[in-house]
């Protein structure tokens, strides 16, 4: 038995080597030219900001009215419609990403999404029940990606039916690797009552784990990276409502300065890491995208951009921001003996905050429109050109 096992194992290993050697055609970031990149696939890692069905597949669907504006039903997204990642793949001419965990109707020909709502970079020491954070932290997403990488290539070679559902091996070297994760590492620490300084002290460890995953993807032949920094967490109603903050710590837009400064501190360190990786990985192109700046621009100039009540939640109930941690979007609340469904506001297209944690489709579209042409990227390289190094 053991002997046979070892033989099979060796056979598998040599098959794998063969596959890997077939698939690692050298692909490099080229010095800036005018040819669009034609990414054949997008592989995404992240949290609810880019989850297209991962958490829903594992822990139950996001309830209605999530999805109402665009999909007209719940679609595994925490929003009334599409997320920034949806607009990204759409603009690249690719279909919306299937969640890796989604067993139903998935088609991974043009990529896969490993993100789940509540994901952190570092594995947490709390359960999802205790903290709301997902057990599918970035290291788990990386295990899943590695399994996906190996098994899709075996399927591509040996299977008939499933072949039509997985990427071409070349897609791994020519595809775009997108990351939008880290926000929950910061808020997760704050909700455990760590001080801002204590959370800051954990950032080197957090980014060390992030770096390991980027390098692992690079080792597998990934060359093109698109990395979102983290948004203004101090403007999110669930943070404003539940973390201790005094009047003197609010900025003129009603956001909590210490928490936004924490996000900016994290972002500076993330940007330093990206610059370090650009030096260490000369064949890679890594685009650092300032999502913080785009989202904050929207919140601070909401009216100029056609939005109303920047911090008011569209799908929520009660209190200062129309948000109550005990009664989420799609839930039910009893008010004077009457049961009320916590539904959507009249016009989500003029609102920024969807449910207190996430953004509306309109806000996501606005942010996407800002970042797609590269004006919020360090390199000033647009999404379509994100395979070229400046
Ligand atoms: C979880 O606990 C381990 C062991 O004490 C520690 O090293 C790690 O940093 C903790 N993780 C988080 C996210 O706090
Ligand atoms: C999966 O998507 C690809 C590309 O859009 C398409 O060619 C293929 O037929 C799809 N597979 C199935 C089984 O629908
Ligand atoms: C954090 O502090 C609040 C207020 O003192 C308390 O209610 C809560 O239980 C604490 N949370 C944790 C995880 O210790
Ligand atoms: C990028 O797009 C935004 C939104 O459409 C626009 O305001 C900005 O001027 C553009 N920047 C460049 C460099 O094209």
Short mmCIF file of C-alpha atoms and ligand atoms in Angstrom, two decimals:
data_model
loop_
_atom_site.label_atom_id
_atom_site.label_comp_id
_atom_site.label_asym_id
_atom_site.label_seq_id
_atom_site.Cartn_x
_atom_site.Cartn_y
_atom_site.Cartn_z
CA UNK A 1 0.00 0.00 0.00
CA UNK A 2 2.61 2.44 1.14
CA UNK A 3 4.80 1.58 -1.82
CA UNK A 4 1.92 2.06 -4.26
CA UNK A 5 1.06 5.31 -2.58
CA UNK A 6 4.59 6.51 -3.04
CA UNK A 7 4.55 5.53 -6.71
CA UNK A 8 1.31 7.38 -7.35
CA UNK A 9 2.77 10.27 -5.52
CA UNK A 10 5.88 10.29 -7.70
CA UNK A 11 3.75 9.95 -10.79
CA UNK A 12 1.64 12.88 -9.71
CA UNK A 13 4.73 14.92 -8.93
CA UNK A 14 6.26 14.30 -12.35
CA UNK A 15 2.96 15.05 -14.04
CA UNK A 16 2.83 18.27 -12.10
CA UNK A 17 6.38 19.18 -13.10
CA UNK A 18 5.46 18.55 -16.70
CA UNK A 19 2.39 20.73 -16.38
CA UNK A 20 4.27 23.46 -14.63
CA UNK A 21 7.05 23.47 -17.18
CA UNK A 22 4.41 23.68 -19.91
CA UNK A 23 2.69 26.57 -18.28
CA UNK A 24 5.58 28.78 -17.26
CA UNK A 25 6.14 30.56 -20.52
CA UNK A 26 8.08 33.64 -19.52
CA UNK A 27 5.87 36.69 -19.37
CA UNK A 28 7.27 40.01 -18.24
CA UNK A 29 6.05 43.45 -17.59
CA UNK A 30 7.18 45.50 -20.55
CA UNK A 31 8.31 49.06 -20.52
CA UNK A 32 5.41 51.36 -21.28
CA UNK A 33 3.96 51.12 -24.75
CA UNK A 34 0.56 51.78 -26.23
CA UNK A 35 -0.76 48.25 -26.53
CA UNK A 36 -3.59 47.37 -24.14
CA UNK A 37 -2.75 44.33 -22.03
CA UNK A 38 -5.68 42.04 -22.97
CA UNK A 39 -5.68 40.27 -19.60
CA UNK A 40 -7.29 36.87 -20.23
CA UNK A 41 -8.28 36.46 -16.58
CA UNK A 42 -8.53 38.19 -13.22
CA UNK A 43 -7.72 36.44 -9.96
CA UNK A 44 -8.97 38.38 -6.97
CA UNK A 45 -8.14 38.18 -3.27
CA UNK A 46 -9.97 40.25 -0.69
CA UNK A 47 -12.83 40.93 1.67
CA UNK A 48 -16.43 42.06 1.22
CA UNK A 49 -15.29 45.04 -0.84
CA UNK A 50 -14.66 42.56 -3.66
CA UNK A 51 -16.58 39.41 -2.64
CA UNK A 52 -18.76 38.22 -5.51
CA UNK A 53 -20.25 35.23 -3.71
CA UNK A 54 -17.61 33.52 -1.56
CA UNK A 55 -19.05 34.23 1.86
CA UNK A 56 -22.57 33.60 0.54
CA UNK A 57 -21.51 30.17 -0.75
CA UNK A 58 -20.03 29.16 2.60
CA UNK A 59 -22.24 30.90 5.16
CA UNK A 60 -25.51 31.71 3.44
CA UNK A 61 -26.69 34.23 0.92
CA UNK A 62 -26.64 37.97 1.57
CA UNK A 63 -30.36 38.64 2.11
CA UNK A 64 -32.55 40.88 -0.05
CA UNK A 65 -32.48 43.81 -0.76
CA UNK A 66 -28.78 43.15 -1.46
CA UNK A 67 -28.42 42.97 -5.23
CA UNK A 68 -31.72 44.71 -5.98
CA UNK A 69 -30.43 47.49 -8.25
CA UNK A 70 -28.47 45.48 -10.76
CA UNK A 71 -28.96 41.75 -10.29
CA UNK A 72 -32.57 42.13 -9.09
CA UNK A 73 -31.90 39.42 -6.51
CA UNK A 74 -29.21 38.62 -3.94
CA UNK A 75 -25.98 37.92 -5.80
CA UNK A 76 -23.43 37.22 -3.08
CA UNK A 77 -22.47 40.87 -2.91
CA UNK A 78 -22.88 43.25 0.01
CA UNK A 79 -24.33 46.10 -2.01
CA UNK A 80 -27.44 46.94 -3.95
CA UNK A 81 -25.52 46.08 -7.10
CA UNK A 82 -22.06 45.79 -8.54
CA UNK A 83 -18.74 46.23 -6.76
CA UNK A 84 -15.57 47.91 -8.02
CA UNK A 85 -14.22 44.48 -9.07
CA UNK A 86 -17.35 43.93 -11.21
CA UNK A 87 -16.78 47.20 -13.05
CA UNK A 88 -13.12 46.29 -13.45
CA UNK A 89 -13.66 42.92 -15.12
CA UNK A 90 -16.47 44.38 -17.20
CA UNK A 91 -14.18 47.10 -18.53
CA UNK A 92 -11.59 44.44 -19.37
CA UNK A 93 -14.21 42.66 -21.47
CA UNK A 94 -14.44 39.70 -19.07
CA UNK A 95 -17.47 38.14 -17.37
CA UNK A 96 -18.17 38.78 -13.67
CA UNK A 97 -15.91 36.64 -11.51
CA UNK A 98 -17.25 33.43 -10.04
CA UNK A 99 -16.40 32.84 -6.41
CA UNK A 100 -13.98 29.94 -5.99
CA UNK A 101 -16.21 28.55 -3.24
CA UNK A 102 -19.40 28.71 -5.28
CA UNK A 103 -20.43 25.23 -6.39
CA UNK A 104 -23.33 26.41 -8.53
CA UNK A 105 -23.12 27.95 -11.97
CA UNK A 106 -19.48 28.91 -11.68
CA UNK A 107 -17.27 29.34 -14.73
CA UNK A 108 -13.61 30.06 -14.08
CA UNK A 109 -12.45 30.41 -17.68
CA UNK A 110 -11.60 34.08 -17.13
CA UNK A 111 -10.55 33.97 -13.52
CA UNK A 112 -11.69 33.28 -10.00
CA UNK A 113 -12.50 35.24 -6.90
CA UNK A 114 -11.08 34.07 -3.57
CA UNK A 115 -12.39 37.04 -1.57
CA UNK A 116 -14.95 36.58 1.20
CA UNK A 117 -16.78 39.16 3.27
CA UNK A 118 -15.03 39.68 6.60
CA UNK A 119 -11.68 38.34 5.41
CA UNK A 120 -8.50 39.60 7.00
CA UNK A 121 -4.87 39.26 5.94
CA UNK A 122 -3.88 37.58 9.23
CA UNK A 123 -5.78 34.56 10.49
CA UNK A 124 -7.87 35.61 13.47
CA UNK A 125 -8.12 34.05 16.90
CA UNK A 126 -11.87 34.61 17.07
CA UNK A 127 -14.66 32.70 15.40
CA UNK A 128 -16.89 34.30 12.80
CA UNK A 129 -19.70 34.10 15.33
CA UNK A 130 -17.71 36.11 17.87
CA UNK A 131 -16.22 38.79 15.64
CA UNK A 132 -18.01 38.65 12.29
CA UNK A 133 -14.64 38.06 10.64
CA UNK A 134 -14.28 35.34 8.04
CA UNK A 135 -12.14 32.27 8.69
CA UNK A 136 -11.08 32.56 5.04
CA UNK A 137 -8.17 34.89 5.70
CA UNK A 138 -5.62 35.68 2.99
CA UNK A 139 -3.45 32.64 3.77
CA UNK A 140 -6.51 30.40 3.22
CA UNK A 141 -7.30 32.24 -0.03
CA UNK A 142 -3.72 31.54 -1.02
CA UNK A 143 -4.11 27.78 -0.27
CA UNK A 144 -7.25 27.82 -2.38
CA UNK A 145 -5.51 29.64 -5.22
CA UNK A 146 -2.64 27.13 -5.17
CA UNK A 147 -5.06 24.22 -5.33
CA UNK A 148 -6.96 25.97 -8.11
CA UNK A 149 -3.71 26.55 -9.99
CA UNK A 150 -2.65 22.90 -9.87
CA UNK A 151 -6.01 21.21 -10.37
CA UNK A 152 -7.31 23.40 -13.18
CA UNK A 153 -4.23 22.48 -15.20
CA UNK A 154 -4.81 18.79 -14.61
CA UNK A 155 -8.45 19.23 -15.61
CA UNK A 156 -7.43 21.18 -18.68
CA UNK A 157 -5.31 18.24 -19.76
CA UNK A 158 -7.42 15.24 -18.77
CA UNK A 159 -11.05 16.17 -18.59
CA UNK A 160 -13.53 16.78 -21.31
CA UNK A 161 -16.50 18.37 -19.63
CA UNK A 162 -14.85 20.55 -16.96
CA UNK A 163 -12.23 21.81 -19.37
CA UNK A 164 -14.70 24.42 -20.56
CA UNK A 165 -14.91 25.87 -17.08
CA UNK A 166 -11.27 26.47 -16.15
CA UNK A 167 -8.60 28.90 -17.36
CA UNK A 168 -5.99 28.20 -19.97
CA UNK A 169 -2.60 27.66 -18.22
CA UNK A 170 -1.35 30.84 -19.87
CA UNK A 171 -4.00 32.83 -18.04
CA UNK A 172 -1.97 32.43 -14.84
CA UNK A 173 1.03 34.26 -16.24
CA UNK A 174 -0.90 36.77 -18.32
CA UNK A 175 -3.76 37.38 -15.90
CA UNK A 176 -4.24 40.27 -13.50
CA UNK A 177 -3.95 39.55 -9.78
CA UNK A 178 -6.11 41.97 -7.81
CA UNK A 179 -5.97 42.49 -4.05
CA UNK A 180 -8.32 44.48 -1.82
CA UNK A 181 -7.73 43.38 1.75
CA UNK A 182 -6.53 44.77 5.08
CA UNK A 183 -9.48 46.87 6.22
CA UNK A 184 -10.75 44.13 8.53
CA UNK A 185 -7.33 43.62 10.11
CA UNK A 186 -7.57 47.23 11.28
CA UNK A 187 -11.22 47.32 12.33
CA UNK A 188 -10.92 43.79 13.78
CA UNK A 189 -8.21 45.01 16.15
CA UNK A 190 -10.22 48.10 17.10
CA UNK A 191 -13.32 46.03 17.83
CA UNK A 192 -11.19 43.87 20.14
CA UNK A 193 -10.56 47.12 22.03
CA UNK A 194 -6.95 47.47 20.95
CA UNK A 195 -5.82 51.10 20.85
CA UNK A 196 -4.94 52.73 17.54
CA UNK A 197 -1.28 52.48 18.54
CA UNK A 198 -1.60 48.78 19.30
CA UNK A 199 -3.18 48.17 15.90
CA UNK A 200 -0.41 50.22 14.27
CA UNK A 201 2.14 48.00 15.98
CA UNK A 202 0.60 44.93 14.31
CA UNK A 203 0.89 46.36 10.78
CA UNK A 204 4.42 45.04 10.04
CA UNK A 205 3.18 41.51 10.80
CA UNK A 206 0.01 42.04 8.74
CA UNK A 207 1.95 43.33 5.74
CA UNK A 208 4.59 40.63 6.13
CA UNK A 209 1.85 38.05 5.57
CA UNK A 210 0.49 40.04 2.64
CA UNK A 211 3.92 40.17 1.04
CA UNK A 212 4.34 36.41 1.37
CA UNK A 213 1.17 35.82 -0.64
CA UNK A 214 2.14 38.26 -3.40
CA UNK A 215 5.53 36.58 -3.67
CA UNK A 216 3.94 33.17 -3.79
CA UNK A 217 1.73 34.25 -6.70
CA UNK A 218 4.83 35.64 -8.38
CA UNK A 219 6.61 32.29 -7.88
CA UNK A 220 3.71 30.64 -9.71
CA UNK A 221 4.29 32.94 -12.67
CA UNK A 222 1.89 35.80 -11.84
CA UNK A 223 3.33 39.10 -13.09
CA UNK A 224 0.60 41.71 -13.07
CA UNK A 225 -0.71 42.96 -9.75
CA UNK A 226 -3.37 45.55 -8.99
CA UNK A 227 -3.43 46.42 -5.31
CA UNK A 228 -6.11 48.55 -3.67
CA UNK A 229 -5.21 50.29 -0.46
CA UNK A 230 -7.74 50.48 2.34
CA UNK A 231 -10.60 52.98 2.50
CA UNK A 232 -11.48 55.64 5.08
CA UNK A 233 -12.70 53.32 7.85
CA UNK A 234 -13.33 56.35 10.07
CA UNK A 235 -16.22 57.36 7.79
CA UNK A 236 -18.08 54.04 8.02
CA UNK A 237 -21.27 54.23 10.13
CA UNK A 238 -20.57 50.90 11.86
CA UNK A 239 -17.24 52.27 13.06
CA UNK A 240 -18.69 55.68 14.00
CA UNK A 241 -21.55 54.08 15.88
CA UNK A 242 -19.60 51.51 17.86
CA UNK A 243 -16.06 52.61 18.49
CA UNK A 244 -15.35 55.18 21.20
CA UNK A 245 -14.72 58.60 19.74
CA UNK A 246 -15.25 62.14 21.05
CA UNK A 247 -16.44 65.28 19.22
CA UNK A 248 -12.96 66.77 19.06
CA UNK A 249 -11.78 63.80 17.02
CA UNK A 250 -14.25 64.30 14.16
CA UNK A 251 -13.21 65.97 10.93
CA UNK A 252 -15.33 68.49 9.01
CA UNK A 253 -16.99 65.69 7.04
CA UNK A 254 -18.10 63.86 10.17
CA UNK A 255 -15.49 61.11 9.94
CA UNK A 256 -13.41 59.91 12.90
CA UNK A 257 -9.88 61.22 12.45
CA UNK A 258 -7.94 58.66 14.53
CA UNK A 259 -9.39 55.74 12.53
CA UNK A 260 -8.81 57.43 9.19
CA UNK A 261 -5.26 58.20 10.26
CA UNK A 262 -4.83 54.54 11.10
CA UNK A 263 -6.00 53.61 7.58
CA UNK A 264 -3.60 56.15 6.08
CA UNK A 265 -0.75 54.83 8.21
CA UNK A 266 -1.48 51.32 6.94
CA UNK A 267 -1.66 52.64 3.38
CA UNK A 268 1.72 54.36 3.62
CA UNK A 269 3.29 51.09 4.78
CA UNK A 270 1.49 49.19 2.01
CA UNK A 271 2.81 51.67 -0.54
CA UNK A 272 6.34 51.28 0.83
CA UNK A 273 5.93 47.53 0.48
CA UNK A 274 4.76 47.86 -3.14
CA UNK A 275 7.82 49.99 -3.94
CA UNK A 276 10.05 47.42 -2.27
CA UNK A 277 8.41 44.60 -4.26
CA UNK A 278 8.83 46.55 -7.51
CA UNK A 279 12.56 46.57 -6.83
CA UNK A 280 12.72 42.94 -5.77
CA UNK A 281 10.60 41.66 -8.65
CA UNK A 282 11.85 43.41 -11.78
CA UNK A 283 9.65 41.29 -14.08
CA UNK A 284 6.48 42.25 -12.27
CA UNK A 285 4.20 45.23 -12.68
CA UNK A 286 2.44 46.22 -9.48
CA UNK A 287 -0.10 49.02 -9.49
CA UNK A 288 -0.87 50.60 -6.11
CA UNK A 289 -4.33 52.20 -6.22
CA UNK A 290 -5.34 54.90 -3.75
CA UNK A 291 -8.88 53.77 -2.99
CA UNK A 292 -8.76 55.78 0.23
CA UNK A 293 -8.33 59.03 -1.66
CA UNK A 294 -11.08 58.19 -4.15
CA UNK A 295 -13.60 57.19 -1.48
CA UNK A 296 -12.76 60.16 0.70
CA UNK A 297 -13.08 62.52 -2.27
CA UNK A 298 -16.56 61.14 -2.86
CA UNK A 299 -17.61 61.50 0.79
CA UNK A 300 -16.19 65.00 1.19
CA UNK A 301 -17.63 66.31 -2.09
CA UNK A 302 -20.75 64.18 -2.23
CA UNK A 303 -23.10 66.97 -3.32
CA UNK A 304 -20.83 68.15 -6.12
CA UNK A 305 -20.93 64.60 -7.48
CA UNK A 306 -24.71 64.22 -7.26
CA UNK A 307 -24.92 62.30 -3.99
CA UNK A 308 -26.88 63.12 -0.82
CA UNK A 309 -26.30 62.55 2.92
CA UNK A 310 -22.81 61.07 2.51
CA UNK A 311 -22.74 59.17 5.81
CA UNK A 312 -26.38 58.14 5.98
CA UNK A 313 -27.05 54.44 5.44
CA UNK A 314 -29.45 53.48 2.65
CA UNK A 315 -30.39 50.02 3.90
CA UNK A 316 -30.58 50.26 7.68
CA UNK A 317 -32.66 51.25 10.63
CA UNK A 318 -32.57 53.86 13.37
CA UNK A 319 -30.01 55.91 15.27
CA UNK A 320 -27.86 58.71 13.97
CA UNK A 321 -26.82 57.16 10.66
CA UNK A 322 -29.87 55.00 10.02
CA UNK A 323 -27.68 52.15 11.17
CA UNK A 324 -28.03 49.76 14.08
CA UNK A 325 -25.54 46.93 14.57
CA UNK A 326 -28.30 44.66 15.92
CA UNK A 327 -30.61 45.14 12.93
CA UNK A 328 -28.80 44.71 9.65
CA UNK A 329 -29.88 45.35 6.08
CA UNK A 330 -32.47 42.74 5.15
CA UNK A 331 -33.32 41.98 8.77
CA UNK A 332 -36.53 42.52 10.70
CA UNK A 333 -37.18 44.77 13.65
CA UNK A 334 -40.17 45.11 15.90
CA UNK A 335 -41.33 48.70 16.37
CA UNK A 336 -44.33 49.30 18.68
CA UNK A 337 -45.47 45.74 18.07
CA UNK A 338 -45.23 46.12 14.31
CA UNK A 339 -42.70 44.06 12.44
CA UNK A 340 -40.66 46.19 10.06
CA UNK A 341 -38.47 44.88 7.24
CA UNK A 342 -35.13 46.69 7.08
CA UNK A 343 -35.16 47.49 3.39
CA UNK A 344 -33.58 49.86 0.99
CA UNK A 345 -33.96 53.64 0.83
CA UNK A 346 -35.99 55.21 -1.97
CA UNK A 347 -33.11 56.01 -4.28
CA UNK A 348 -29.85 54.11 -3.71
CA UNK A 349 -28.37 55.82 -6.78
CA UNK A 350 -27.85 59.05 -4.82
CA UNK A 351 -26.57 57.36 -1.66
CA UNK A 352 -22.98 56.41 -0.84
CA UNK A 353 -23.35 54.12 2.19
CA UNK A 354 -25.32 50.97 1.54
CA UNK A 355 -25.58 49.09 4.84
CA UNK A 356 -23.20 50.85 7.23
CA UNK A 357 -20.13 48.86 6.20
CA UNK A 358 -20.38 48.67 2.41
CA UNK A 359 -21.00 51.06 -0.44
CA UNK A 360 -23.82 51.39 -2.93
CA UNK A 361 -23.38 50.41 -6.56
CA UNK A 362 -23.48 54.12 -7.46
CA UNK A 363 -20.59 54.86 -5.08
CA UNK A 364 -18.65 51.86 -6.37
CA UNK A 365 -19.19 52.98 -9.97
CA UNK A 366 -18.00 56.50 -9.12
CA UNK A 367 -14.84 55.16 -7.49
CA UNK A 368 -14.21 52.81 -10.40
CA UNK A 369 -14.57 55.69 -12.89
CA UNK A 370 -11.92 57.61 -10.97
CA UNK A 371 -9.38 54.80 -10.64
CA UNK A 372 -9.69 53.12 -14.05
CA UNK A 373 -7.65 55.71 -15.94
CA UNK A 374 -4.76 55.52 -13.49
CA UNK A 375 -5.15 58.95 -11.95
CA UNK A 376 -5.30 57.37 -8.48
CA UNK A 377 -2.38 55.00 -9.11
CA UNK A 378 1.19 55.79 -8.16
CA UNK A 379 2.35 54.75 -11.60
CA UNK A 380 -0.48 56.69 -13.32
CA UNK A 381 -0.93 53.53 -15.41
CA UNK A 382 -4.54 52.75 -16.32
CA UNK A 383 -6.23 49.40 -15.77
CA UNK A 384 -6.03 48.49 -19.46
CA UNK A 385 -2.27 49.18 -19.44
CA UNK A 386 -1.48 47.61 -16.07
CA UNK A 387 0.99 45.13 -17.60
CA UNK A 388 3.44 47.86 -18.57
CA UNK A 389 6.08 49.26 -16.25
CA UNK A 390 6.72 52.97 -16.47
C1 LIG B 1 -3.41 35.01 17.46
O1 LIG B 1 -2.66 34.43 18.54
C2 LIG B 1 -1.30 34.14 18.21
C3 LIG B 1 -0.70 33.41 19.39
O2 LIG B 1 -0.87 34.15 20.55
C4 LIG B 1 -0.58 35.44 17.89
O3 LIG B 1 0.76 35.18 17.53
C5 LIG B 1 -1.28 36.13 16.73
O4 LIG B 1 -0.68 37.38 16.44
C6 LIG B 1 -2.77 36.33 17.05
N1 LIG B 1 -3.44 36.86 15.85
C7 LIG B 1 -4.11 37.98 15.83
C8 LIG B 1 -4.74 38.39 14.55
O5 LIG B 1 -4.24 38.70 16.80
C1 LIG B 2 -17.48 29.25 -19.66
O1 LIG B 2 -17.13 30.51 -20.18
C2 LIG B 2 -16.41 30.43 -21.41
C3 LIG B 2 -15.97 31.85 -21.76
O2 LIG B 2 -16.97 32.79 -21.58
C4 LIG B 2 -17.28 29.81 -22.48
O3 LIG B 2 -16.55 29.72 -23.69
C5 LIG B 2 -17.67 28.42 -22.01
O4 LIG B 2 -18.54 27.83 -22.92
C6 LIG B 2 -18.35 28.50 -20.63
N1 LIG B 2 -18.57 27.14 -20.20
C7 LIG B 2 -19.78 26.64 -19.97
C8 LIG B 2 -19.84 25.20 -19.58
O5 LIG B 2 -20.77 27.32 -20.05
C1 LIG B 3 -14.66 46.35 24.40
O1 LIG B 3 -15.08 47.37 25.29
C2 LIG B 3 -16.51 47.49 25.37
C3 LIG B 3 -16.81 48.72 26.20
O2 LIG B 3 -16.04 48.73 27.39
C4 LIG B 3 -17.08 46.21 25.94
O3 LIG B 3 -18.49 46.30 26.02
C5 LIG B 3 -16.70 45.05 25.03
O4 LIG B 3 -17.15 43.82 25.56
C6 LIG B 3 -15.19 44.99 24.82
N1 LIG B 3 -14.93 44.01 23.78
C7 LIG B 3 -14.01 43.05 23.91
C8 LIG B 3 -13.87 42.11 22.76
O5 LIG B 3 -13.32 42.93 24.89
C1 LIG B 4 -9.65 60.16 -15.02
O1 LIG B 4 -11.05 60.04 -14.96
C2 LIG B 4 -11.66 60.98 -14.09
C3 LIG B 4 -13.15 60.62 -14.02
O2 LIG B 4 -13.71 60.52 -15.27
C4 LIG B 4 -11.39 62.39 -14.57
O3 LIG B 4 -11.98 63.32 -13.70
C5 LIG B 4 -9.88 62.62 -14.63
O4 LIG B 4 -9.59 63.89 -15.16
C6 LIG B 4 -9.22 61.54 -15.48
N1 LIG B 4 -7.77 61.69 -15.37
C7 LIG B 4 -6.94 61.51 -16.41
C8 LIG B 4 -5.49 61.67 -16.10
O5 LIG B 4 -7.34 61.23 -17.52
#
